[in-house]
Amino acid sequence: MIHRSWVSGDHCNSQVLTIALLHRSWILGKWYVVQYYASSEEALSYRCMREVFTMATDRPEVSMNFTYIFTDDPEGEKLVGNITWRIPNGNKPAHWVHAEDSYEGVYNTYVLDWEPKSWALLLHCAEKSGSPRYLSSFIMSRRPDVAPNVVSYLREKLPRYDIDLDYMFPMSQENCSGGGGRPGFDPRILTNVKHPMKVSH
């Protein structure tokens, strides 16, 4: 049974409709990003984005390791990123707050909907004083593709959060073997590389 609840989104949204997850462990494991939106982008910059979620055993935190390839990279080099959230309220496990100090301001993530062992819809919302609000959203799937009716159902939830569906792009999951990175390159260090979850202010 899925319970839905309203969670305050600070200034990002006055109210965000999330789901109350019965078990936080639902998110663990591998996911494919099949649709992607970012308010800072007018064209899709990435392909083959895949994510692996883990949870800390000693504190309420969720971490995501993800890989992606730039669409304009002829060599198809696979890059790696990481982000960690804390769950501020155990009674509202569908609301996460980014834990890294490098993310300035308010940066909330919400699980808007999900189907156990199948798909999920995430909304990311960041604000910093004096800067435009940043929104991004993923439709994630346990498989490389999702039925069109599911995609339509999930996309319809997003306009209420000021997401323009014209810029919610399908994410290709084909030809994703890619390179493992340049010799001596540590994919965990991406300070000079555009990062799909990095907010530029």
Short mmCIF file of C-alpha atoms in Angstrom, two decimals:
data_model
loop_
_atom_site.label_atom_id
_atom_site.label_comp_id
_atom_site.label_asym_id
_atom_site.label_seq_id
_atom_site.Cartn_x
_atom_site.Cartn_y
_atom_site.Cartn_z
CA MET A 1 0.00 0.00 0.00
CA ILE A 2 1.31 3.46 -0.94
CA HIS A 3 0.53 6.48 1.20
CA ARG A 4 0.92 9.99 -0.24
CA SER A 5 1.67 13.02 1.88
CA TRP A 6 2.37 16.72 1.45
CA VAL A 7 5.87 17.90 2.32
CA SER A 8 6.92 21.53 2.52
CA GLY A 9 9.50 22.36 -0.16
CA ASP A 10 10.83 25.57 1.40
CA HIS A 11 10.84 28.12 -1.43
CA CYS A 12 11.19 25.57 -4.19
CA ASN A 13 7.52 24.68 -4.02
CA SER A 14 5.04 25.61 -1.39
CA GLN A 15 3.89 21.99 -1.31
CA VAL A 16 5.33 18.89 -2.92
CA LEU A 17 3.23 15.75 -3.15
CA THR A 18 5.45 12.83 -2.19
CA ILE A 19 4.89 9.24 -1.19
CA ALA A 20 5.48 7.77 2.23
CA LEU A 21 7.74 4.82 1.54
CA LEU A 22 7.10 1.85 3.77
CA HIS A 23 10.73 0.73 3.53
CA ARG A 24 13.64 3.00 2.68
CA SER A 25 15.50 0.03 1.24
CA TRP A 26 13.25 0.09 -1.84
CA ILE A 27 15.73 2.42 -3.56
CA LEU A 28 18.78 0.18 -3.18
CA GLY A 29 20.52 -1.24 -6.20
CA LYS A 30 20.84 -0.39 -9.86
CA TRP A 31 18.61 1.97 -11.86
CA TYR A 32 18.55 3.30 -15.42
CA VAL A 33 17.62 6.94 -16.05
CA VAL A 34 15.13 6.81 -18.93
CA GLN A 35 13.93 10.44 -18.91
CA TYR A 36 15.89 13.50 -17.76
CA TYR A 37 15.12 17.18 -17.17
CA ALA A 38 17.29 20.05 -15.94
CA SER A 39 16.15 23.66 -15.88
CA SER A 40 19.64 24.80 -16.91
CA GLU A 41 19.65 22.80 -20.16
CA GLU A 42 17.78 23.25 -23.43
CA ALA A 43 19.21 20.08 -24.98
CA LEU A 44 20.15 16.72 -23.56
CA SER A 45 23.87 16.63 -22.76
CA TYR A 46 24.07 13.06 -21.46
CA ARG A 47 23.29 9.50 -22.38
CA CYS A 48 23.64 6.12 -20.69
CA MET A 49 23.04 7.56 -17.23
CA ARG A 50 22.82 4.75 -14.69
CA GLU A 51 22.66 4.86 -10.92
CA VAL A 52 23.40 2.60 -7.98
CA PHE A 53 21.89 3.53 -4.59
CA THR A 54 23.25 2.47 -1.22
CA MET A 55 22.29 3.31 2.36
CA ALA A 56 24.46 3.98 5.40
CA THR A 57 24.06 1.45 8.19
CA ASP A 58 24.70 3.88 11.04
CA ARG A 59 22.80 7.00 9.98
CA PRO A 60 19.80 8.02 7.82
CA GLU A 61 21.67 8.67 4.58
CA VAL A 62 21.24 7.60 0.96
CA SER A 63 24.13 7.68 -1.51
CA MET A 64 23.99 7.48 -5.28
CA ASN A 65 26.90 6.52 -7.52
CA PHE A 66 26.13 7.23 -11.15
CA THR A 67 27.76 6.88 -14.55
CA TYR A 68 27.07 8.86 -17.71
CA ILE A 69 28.51 9.71 -21.13
CA PHE A 70 28.36 13.07 -22.86
CA THR A 71 26.25 12.93 -26.02
CA ASP A 72 28.90 14.83 -28.00
CA ASP A 73 31.85 12.69 -26.89
CA PRO A 74 33.01 10.68 -29.93
CA GLU A 75 35.07 8.38 -27.69
CA GLY A 76 32.13 7.64 -25.41
CA GLU A 77 34.14 8.04 -22.23
CA LYS A 78 32.16 6.92 -19.20
CA LEU A 79 32.30 9.35 -16.26
CA VAL A 80 31.34 8.71 -12.67
CA GLY A 81 29.76 10.89 -10.00
CA ASN A 82 28.47 10.55 -6.47
CA ILE A 83 25.99 12.37 -4.29
CA THR A 84 24.76 11.77 -0.74
CA TRP A 85 21.50 12.79 0.88
CA ARG A 86 20.41 12.72 4.49
CA ILE A 87 16.82 11.91 5.46
CA PRO A 88 15.91 14.66 7.95
CA ASN A 89 12.62 13.11 9.09
CA GLY A 90 12.25 9.35 9.42
CA ASN A 91 8.48 9.73 9.15
CA LYS A 92 8.87 11.34 5.72
CA PRO A 93 11.44 9.13 3.99
CA ALA A 94 10.50 10.43 0.53
CA HIS A 95 12.14 13.81 1.31
CA TRP A 96 15.93 13.96 1.17
CA VAL A 97 18.37 16.84 1.70
CA HIS A 98 21.77 16.91 0.04
CA ALA A 99 24.49 16.32 2.61
CA GLU A 100 27.66 17.61 0.94
CA ASP A 101 29.05 20.98 1.98
CA SER A 102 29.76 21.78 -1.68
CA TYR A 103 26.02 22.15 -2.31
CA GLU A 104 25.27 25.63 -1.03
CA GLY A 105 21.79 26.81 -0.15
CA VAL A 106 18.71 24.59 0.00
CA TYR A 107 18.85 21.44 -2.13
CA ASN A 108 15.92 19.08 -1.66
CA THR A 109 15.13 15.82 -3.41
CA TYR A 110 11.65 14.29 -3.41
CA VAL A 111 10.41 10.86 -4.45
CA LEU A 112 7.19 11.83 -6.21
CA ASP A 113 6.06 8.33 -7.13
CA TRP A 114 7.35 4.79 -7.45
CA GLU A 115 6.40 1.24 -8.26
CA PRO A 116 8.25 -1.42 -6.24
CA LYS A 117 11.00 -3.13 -8.26
CA SER A 118 10.01 -1.25 -11.41
CA TRP A 119 10.25 2.56 -11.70
CA ALA A 120 10.53 5.80 -9.73
CA LEU A 121 10.16 9.55 -10.28
CA LEU A 122 12.54 11.93 -8.49
CA LEU A 123 12.43 15.73 -8.29
CA HIS A 124 15.49 17.78 -7.31
CA CYS A 125 15.08 21.42 -6.33
CA ALA A 126 17.90 23.79 -5.37
CA GLU A 127 17.84 27.40 -4.28
CA LYS A 128 20.50 29.85 -3.22
CA SER A 129 19.95 33.46 -2.26
CA GLY A 130 20.38 35.74 -5.27
CA SER A 131 20.44 32.88 -7.79
CA PRO A 132 17.77 31.35 -10.03
CA ARG A 133 16.05 28.25 -8.77
CA TYR A 134 17.39 25.00 -10.23
CA LEU A 135 15.09 22.05 -10.96
CA SER A 136 15.89 18.62 -12.29
CA SER A 137 13.96 15.39 -12.51
CA PHE A 138 14.63 11.74 -13.37
CA ILE A 139 12.36 8.93 -14.41
CA MET A 140 14.26 5.85 -13.30
CA SER A 141 13.67 2.22 -14.18
CA ARG A 142 15.08 -1.13 -13.18
CA ARG A 143 15.20 -1.91 -16.91
CA PRO A 144 16.71 0.11 -19.78
CA ASP A 145 13.24 1.08 -20.96
CA VAL A 146 9.78 1.80 -19.58
CA ALA A 147 6.35 1.25 -21.12
CA PRO A 148 5.10 4.41 -22.89
CA ASN A 149 1.97 4.57 -20.72
CA VAL A 150 4.12 4.61 -17.57
CA VAL A 151 6.30 7.39 -18.97
CA SER A 152 3.19 9.43 -19.83
CA TYR A 153 1.72 8.84 -16.37
CA LEU A 154 4.88 10.04 -14.64
CA ARG A 155 5.49 13.00 -16.94
CA GLU A 156 2.00 14.30 -16.22
CA LYS A 157 2.98 14.78 -12.57
CA LEU A 158 5.74 17.28 -13.33
CA PRO A 159 4.17 20.48 -14.77
CA ARG A 160 2.73 21.38 -11.33
CA TYR A 161 6.37 21.81 -10.23
CA ASP A 162 7.16 24.25 -13.07
CA ILE A 163 8.85 21.63 -15.22
CA ASP A 164 8.48 22.24 -18.96
CA LEU A 165 7.91 18.83 -20.53
CA ASP A 166 9.30 20.08 -23.85
CA TYR A 167 12.69 19.81 -22.16
CA MET A 168 12.11 16.46 -20.44
CA PHE A 169 14.18 14.28 -22.74
CA PRO A 170 14.41 10.52 -23.28
CA MET A 171 17.75 9.16 -22.11
CA SER A 172 19.40 6.72 -24.52
CA GLN A 173 20.59 3.49 -22.91
CA GLU A 174 22.15 2.07 -26.08
CA ASN A 175 25.85 1.63 -26.90
CA CYS A 176 26.80 2.28 -23.29
CA SER A 177 29.90 0.14 -22.88
CA GLY A 178 32.05 3.26 -23.16
CA GLY A 179 35.60 3.69 -22.02
CA GLY A 180 36.62 3.37 -18.42
CA GLY A 181 38.31 6.75 -18.37
CA ARG A 182 41.76 7.99 -19.30
CA PRO A 183 44.82 6.19 -17.87
CA GLY A 184 45.49 7.52 -14.40
CA PHE A 185 42.11 9.27 -14.32
CA ASP A 186 40.17 8.95 -11.08
CA PRO A 187 36.47 9.15 -12.08
CA ARG A 188 35.52 10.11 -8.54
CA ILE A 189 37.23 13.48 -9.05
CA LEU A 190 35.22 15.58 -11.51
CA THR A 191 36.14 19.11 -10.44
CA ASN A 192 36.73 20.32 -14.01
CA VAL A 193 33.98 18.33 -15.70
CA LYS A 194 30.36 19.34 -16.09
CA HIS A 195 28.39 17.26 -13.60
CA PRO A 196 24.68 16.42 -14.17
CA MET A 197 23.90 16.85 -10.47
CA LYS A 198 26.11 19.89 -9.92
CA VAL A 199 24.35 23.22 -9.48
CA SER A 200 26.25 26.22 -10.84
CA HIS A 201 25.45 29.51 -9.12
#
